[in-house]
mmCIF file of C-alpha atoms in Angstrom:
data_model
loop_
_atom_site.group_PDB
_atom_site.id
_atom_site.type_symbol
_atom_site.label_atom_id
_atom_site.label_comp_id
_atom_site.label_asym_id
_atom_site.label_seq_id
_atom_site.Cartn_x
_atom_site.Cartn_y
_atom_site.Cartn_z
ATOM 1 C CA MET A 27 -169.098 -9.693 161.271
ATOM 2 C CA ALA A 28 -171.919 -10.705 158.968
ATOM 3 C CA ASN A 29 -174.000 -13.719 159.972
ATOM 4 C CA LEU A 30 -176.314 -14.305 157.042
ATOM 5 C CA LYS A 31 -175.058 -15.865 153.831
ATOM 6 C CA SER A 32 -176.275 -12.899 151.792
ATOM 7 C CA SER A 33 -174.578 -10.474 154.197
ATOM 8 C CA LYS A 34 -171.270 -12.308 153.805
ATOM 9 C CA LYS A 35 -171.678 -12.103 150.045
ATOM 10 C CA ASP A 36 -172.373 -8.358 150.331
ATOM 11 C CA VAL A 37 -169.151 -7.922 152.287
ATOM 12 C CA ARG A 38 -167.167 -9.743 149.592
ATOM 13 C CA ARG A 39 -168.850 -7.754 146.840
ATOM 14 C CA THR A 40 -168.233 -4.444 148.613
ATOM 15 C CA GLU A 41 -164.564 -5.294 149.079
ATOM 16 C CA ARG A 42 -164.157 -6.080 145.369
ATOM 17 C CA ARG A 43 -165.852 -2.811 144.419
ATOM 18 C CA ARG A 44 -163.768 -0.798 146.862
ATOM 19 C CA GLU A 45 -160.578 -2.301 145.447
ATOM 20 C CA ARG A 46 -161.632 -1.604 141.855
ATOM 21 C CA ASN A 47 -162.658 1.965 142.668
ATOM 22 C CA SER A 48 -159.427 2.729 144.508
ATOM 23 C CA ARG A 49 -157.361 1.445 141.562
ATOM 24 C CA ALA A 50 -159.321 3.638 139.154
ATOM 25 C CA LYS A 51 -158.946 6.725 141.360
ATOM 26 C CA ALA A 52 -155.222 6.064 141.784
ATOM 27 C CA ALA A 53 -154.838 5.888 137.996
ATOM 28 C CA LEU A 54 -156.624 9.230 137.702
ATOM 29 C CA ARG A 55 -154.324 10.850 140.249
ATOM 30 C CA THR A 56 -151.250 9.442 138.515
ATOM 31 C CA VAL A 57 -152.239 10.815 135.113
ATOM 32 C CA ALA A 58 -153.071 14.184 136.693
ATOM 33 C CA LYS A 59 -149.626 14.328 138.333
ATOM 34 C CA ASN A 60 -147.946 13.433 135.036
ATOM 35 C CA PHE A 61 -149.872 16.199 133.292
ATOM 36 C CA LEU A 62 -148.854 18.783 135.900
ATOM 37 C CA LYS A 63 -145.205 17.694 135.667
ATOM 38 C CA ALA A 64 -145.291 18.039 131.882
ATOM 39 C CA ILE A 65 -146.874 21.492 132.173
ATOM 40 C CA LYS A 66 -144.248 22.572 134.703
ATOM 41 C CA ALA A 67 -141.488 21.328 132.388
ATOM 42 C CA GLY A 68 -143.050 23.234 129.472
ATOM 43 C CA LYS A 69 -143.631 20.164 127.286
ATOM 44 C CA LYS A 70 -146.676 21.204 125.288
ATOM 45 C CA ASP A 71 -146.884 18.202 122.931
ATOM 46 C CA GLU A 72 -146.547 15.696 125.763
ATOM 47 C CA SER A 73 -149.117 17.633 127.792
ATOM 48 C CA LYS A 74 -151.663 17.391 124.967
ATOM 49 C CA VAL A 75 -151.330 13.612 124.852
ATOM 50 C CA ILE A 76 -151.612 13.289 128.620
ATOM 51 C CA LEU A 77 -154.606 15.639 128.683
ATOM 52 C CA SER A 78 -156.489 13.429 126.235
ATOM 53 C CA GLN A 79 -155.737 10.389 128.436
ATOM 54 C CA PHE A 80 -156.856 12.306 131.511
ATOM 55 C CA SER A 81 -160.084 13.451 129.857
ATOM 56 C CA SER A 82 -160.910 9.904 128.853
ATOM 57 C CA LEU A 83 -160.263 8.527 132.349
ATOM 58 C CA VAL A 84 -162.262 11.303 133.999
ATOM 59 C CA ASP A 85 -165.222 10.752 131.684
ATOM 60 C CA LYS A 86 -165.184 7.031 132.405
ATOM 61 C CA ALA A 87 -164.970 7.691 136.155
ATOM 62 C CA ALA A 88 -167.922 10.077 135.954
ATOM 63 C CA LYS A 89 -169.898 7.530 133.965
ATOM 64 C CA LYS A 90 -169.293 4.926 136.688
ATOM 65 C CA ASN A 91 -170.091 7.418 139.490
ATOM 66 C CA LEU A 92 -166.548 7.437 140.872
ATOM 67 C CA LEU A 93 -166.579 11.189 140.352
ATOM 68 C CA HIS A 94 -169.474 13.579 140.134
ATOM 69 C CA LYS A 95 -170.097 14.652 136.545
ATOM 70 C CA LYS A 96 -169.642 18.330 137.341
ATOM 71 C CA LYS A 97 -166.353 17.668 139.140
ATOM 72 C CA ALA A 98 -165.156 15.773 136.076
ATOM 73 C CA ASP A 99 -166.117 18.671 133.806
ATOM 74 C CA ARG A 100 -164.474 21.183 136.143
ATOM 75 C CA SER A 101 -161.180 19.294 136.327
ATOM 76 C CA LYS A 102 -161.050 18.841 132.541
ATOM 77 C CA SER A 103 -161.740 22.540 132.098
ATOM 78 C CA ARG A 104 -159.022 23.576 134.533
ATOM 79 C CA PHE A 105 -156.439 21.298 132.960
ATOM 80 C CA THR A 106 -157.357 22.543 129.487
ATOM 81 C CA LEU A 107 -156.859 26.129 130.681
ATOM 82 C CA LYS A 108 -153.449 25.226 132.091
ATOM 83 C CA LEU A 109 -152.474 23.810 128.727
ATOM 84 C CA ALA A 110 -153.813 26.877 126.898
ATOM 85 C CA ASN A 111 -151.842 29.219 129.181
ATOM 86 C CA LEU A 112 -148.606 27.301 128.569
ATOM 87 C CA LYS A 113 -146.246 29.382 126.465
#
């Protein structure tokens, strides 16, 4: 356990950040799952809407260093390809 006042503050701050980051990552995973379900069901219009939401969330996560920028680009690219291959 932290002894110094500043160390206790760091612990509180870290906990708040961890909570915020986990909520943001959970939202990303949820949107990704919804996109994959829509693709599997063959709903192209719904998939386009969800893909734009996903792209926005991924870009914001990369901007805040929740995800690496290249991972964000790669996941957007892969999801876009899935949408393009949908018949």
